[in-house]
Every structure is written in C-alpha cells, then in structure tokens.
Coordinates of N, CA and C in Angstrom, one line a residue:
M265 N 45.6 30.4 -12.2 CA 45.2 29.1 -12.3 C 45.9 28.4 -13.5
S266 N 46.3 27.2 -13.4 CA 46.9 26.6 -14.5 C 45.9 26.1 -15.5
T267 N 46.5 25.7 -16.7 CA 45.6 25.3 -17.8 C 44.9 24.0 -17.4
N268 N 45.6 23.1 -16.7 CA 45.0 21.8 -16.3 C 43.8 22.0 -15.4
T269 N 43.9 23.0 -14.5 CA 42.9 23.3 -13.5 C 41.6 23.8 -14.3
K270 N 41.9 24.7 -15.2 CA 40.8 25.3 -16.0 C 40.1 24.3 -16.8
L271 N 40.8 23.4 -17.4 CA 40.2 22.3 -18.2 C 39.4 21.4 -17.3
T272 N 39.9 21.1 -16.1 CA 39.2 20.2 -15.2 C 37.9 20.8 -14.8
L273 N 38.0 22.1 -14.4 CA 36.7 22.8 -14.0 C 35.7 22.9 -15.1
L274 N 36.2 23.1 -16.3 CA 35.3 23.2 -17.5 C 34.7 21.8 -17.8
G275 N 35.5 20.8 -17.7 CA 34.9 19.4 -17.8 C 33.9 19.1 -16.8
L276 N 34.2 19.5 -15.5 CA 33.2 19.3 -14.5 C 31.9 20.0 -14.7
A277 N 32.0 21.2 -15.2 CA 30.8 22.0 -15.5 C 30.0 21.4 -16.6
V278 N 30.7 20.9 -17.6 CA 30.0 20.2 -18.7 C 29.3 18.9 -18.2
V279 N 29.9 18.2 -17.4 CA 29.3 17.0 -16.8 C 28.1 17.3 -16.0
V280 N 28.2 18.3 -15.2 CA 27.0 18.7 -14.3 C 25.9 19.1 -15.2
V281 N 26.1 19.9 -16.2 CA 25.0 20.4 -17.1 C 24.4 19.2 -17.8
L282 N 25.2 18.3 -18.3 CA 24.7 17.1 -19.0 C 23.9 16.2 -18.1
G283 N 24.3 16.1 -16.8 CA 23.6 15.3 -15.8 C 22.2 16.0 -15.6
F284 N 22.2 17.3 -15.5 CA 20.9 18.0 -15.2 C 20.0 17.8 -16.4
V285 N 20.5 17.9 -17.6 CA 19.7 17.7 -18.8 C 19.2 16.3 -18.9
L286 N 20.0 15.3 -18.6 CA 19.6 13.9 -18.6 C 18.5 13.6 -17.6
Q287 N 18.7 14.2 -16.4 CA 17.7 14.0 -15.3 C 16.4 14.6 -15.7
T288 N 16.4 15.8 -16.4 CA 15.1 16.4 -16.8 C 14.5 15.6 -17.9
M289 N 15.2 15.0 -18.8 CA 14.7 14.2 -19.9 C 14.0 12.9 -19.3
V290 N 14.7 12.3 -18.4 CA 14.2 11.0 -17.8 C 12.9 11.3 -17.0
T291 N 12.9 12.4 -16.2 CA 11.7 12.8 -15.5 C 10.5 13.1 -16.4
G292 N 10.8 13.8 -17.5 CA 9.7 14.0 -18.5 C 9.2 12.8 -19.1
Y293 N 10.1 11.9 -19.4 CA 9.7 10.6 -20.0 C 8.8 9.8 -19.1
L294 N 9.3 9.7 -17.8 CA 8.5 8.9 -16.8 C 7.2 9.5 -16.5
D295 N 7.1 10.8 -16.5 CA 5.8 11.5 -16.3 C 4.8 11.2 -17.5
K296 N 5.4 11.2 -18.7 CA 4.6 10.9 -19.9 C 4.1 9.5 -19.8
Q297 N 5.0 8.5 -19.4 CA 4.6 7.1 -19.4 C 3.5 6.8 -18.4
M298 N 3.7 7.5 -17.2 CA 2.7 7.2 -16.1 C 1.4 7.9 -16.3
G299 N 1.4 8.9 -17.1 CA 0.2 9.6 -17.4 C -0.5 10.3 -16.2
A300 N -1.8 10.2 -16.1 CA -2.5 10.8 -15.0 C -2.3 10.1 -13.7
E301 N -1.9 8.8 -13.7 CA -1.8 8.0 -12.5 C -0.3 8.1 -12.0
S302 N 0.1 9.3 -11.8 CA 1.5 9.5 -11.4 C 1.6 9.6 -9.9
Q303 N 0.9 8.7 -9.2 CA 1.0 8.7 -7.7 C 1.6 7.3 -7.3
L304 N 2.4 7.4 -6.3 CA 2.9 6.1 -5.8 C 1.9 5.5 -4.8
L305 N 1.8 4.2 -5.0 CA 0.8 3.4 -4.2 C 1.6 2.6 -3.2
S306 N 0.9 2.4 -2.0 CA 1.5 1.4 -1.1 C 1.3 0.0 -1.6
P307 N 2.0 -0.9 -1.1 CA 1.9 -2.3 -1.6 C 0.4 -2.8 -1.5
D308 N -0.2 -2.5 -0.4 CA -1.6 -2.9 -0.2 C -2.5 -2.3 -1.3
E309 N -2.4 -1.0 -1.5 CA -3.2 -0.3 -2.5 C -2.9 -0.8 -3.9
A310 N -1.7 -1.1 -4.2 CA -1.3 -1.6 -5.5 C -1.9 -3.0 -5.7
A311 N -1.9 -3.8 -4.7 CA -2.5 -5.2 -4.7 C -4.0 -5.1 -4.9
K312 N -4.7 -4.2 -4.2 CA -6.1 -4.0 -4.4 C -6.4 -3.6 -5.8
Q313 N -5.7 -2.6 -6.4 CA -5.9 -2.2 -7.7 C -5.7 -3.3 -8.7
A314 N -4.6 -4.1 -8.5 CA -4.3 -5.2 -9.4 C -5.4 -6.2 -9.4
K315 N -6.0 -6.5 -8.2 CA -7.1 -7.4 -8.0 C -8.3 -7.0 -8.7
K316 N -8.6 -5.7 -8.6 CA -9.8 -5.1 -9.3 C -9.6 -5.3 -10.8
E317 N -8.5 -4.9 -11.4 CA -8.2 -5.1 -12.8 C -8.3 -6.5 -13.2
A318 N -7.8 -7.4 -12.4 CA -7.8 -8.8 -12.8 C -9.3 -9.3 -12.8
L319 N -10.1 -8.9 -11.9 CA -11.5 -9.3 -11.8 C -12.2 -8.8 -13.1
K320 N -12.0 -7.5 -13.5 CA -12.6 -7.0 -14.7 C -12.2 -7.8 -15.9
T321 N -10.9 -8.1 -16.0 CA -10.4 -8.9 -17.1 C -11.1 -10.3 -17.1
Q322 N -11.2 -10.9 -16.0 CA -11.8 -12.2 -15.9 C -13.3 -12.1 -16.3
K323 N -14.0 -11.1 -15.9 CA -15.4 -11.0 -16.3 C -15.6 -10.8 -17.8
K324 N -14.7 -10.0 -18.3 CA -14.7 -9.8 -19.8 C -14.5 -11.1 -20.5
F325 N -13.5 -11.8 -20.0 CA -13.1 -13.1 -20.7 C -14.3 -14.1 -20.6
E326 N -14.9 -14.1 -19.4 CA -16.1 -15.0 -19.2 C -17.2 -14.6 -20.1
A327 N -17.5 -13.4 -20.2 CA -18.6 -12.9 -21.1 C -18.3 -13.2 -22.5
A328 N -17.1 -13.1 -22.9 CA -16.7 -13.4 -24.3 C -16.8 -14.9 -24.6
S329 N -16.5 -15.7 -23.6 CA -16.6 -17.1 -23.7 C -18.0 -17.6 -23.8
K330 N -18.9 -17.0 -23.1 CA -20.3 -17.4 -23.1 C -21.0 -17.0 -24.4
N331 N -20.5 -15.9 -25.0 CA -21.1 -15.5 -26.3 C -20.6 -16.3 -27.5
K332 N -19.7 -17.2 -27.3 CA -19.2 -18.0 -28.5 C -20.1 -19.1 -28.7

C-alpha cells in the first residue's frame, strides 16, 4: 500500500471514531434533557398533554388573581 492510501485510511478511521463519539455525546445529552419522559408522543397525545398543562397553568393563574 502506498503512503497516501495509508493516510487516507487512517483519516477515515479517525473520522468514524469521532462520529461515533459525537453521536454518543448527543444521545446522552438528549436523554438527560428529556429526563423520565423520553417517549415520543403522537401529535394527538402531545396536544392532549399540552392542553392539560395549559389548563393547570390557567387555574393557577386564576387562583393567584383571586387571592390578590
């Protein structure tokens, strides 16, 4: 094998290893950010969950407004 071929293969191996490390880091970061709720929701389920959270927030705001 020529020197250029060896250098090209070595460079390719380095790029593959760095890609794997980066992928692992990103996966770990996303798992950490999502926490226990690391499940994907369908659009309907996500809308229902957002509606529930909005209603809770609205009730808290209304209760705080009444107490003033």
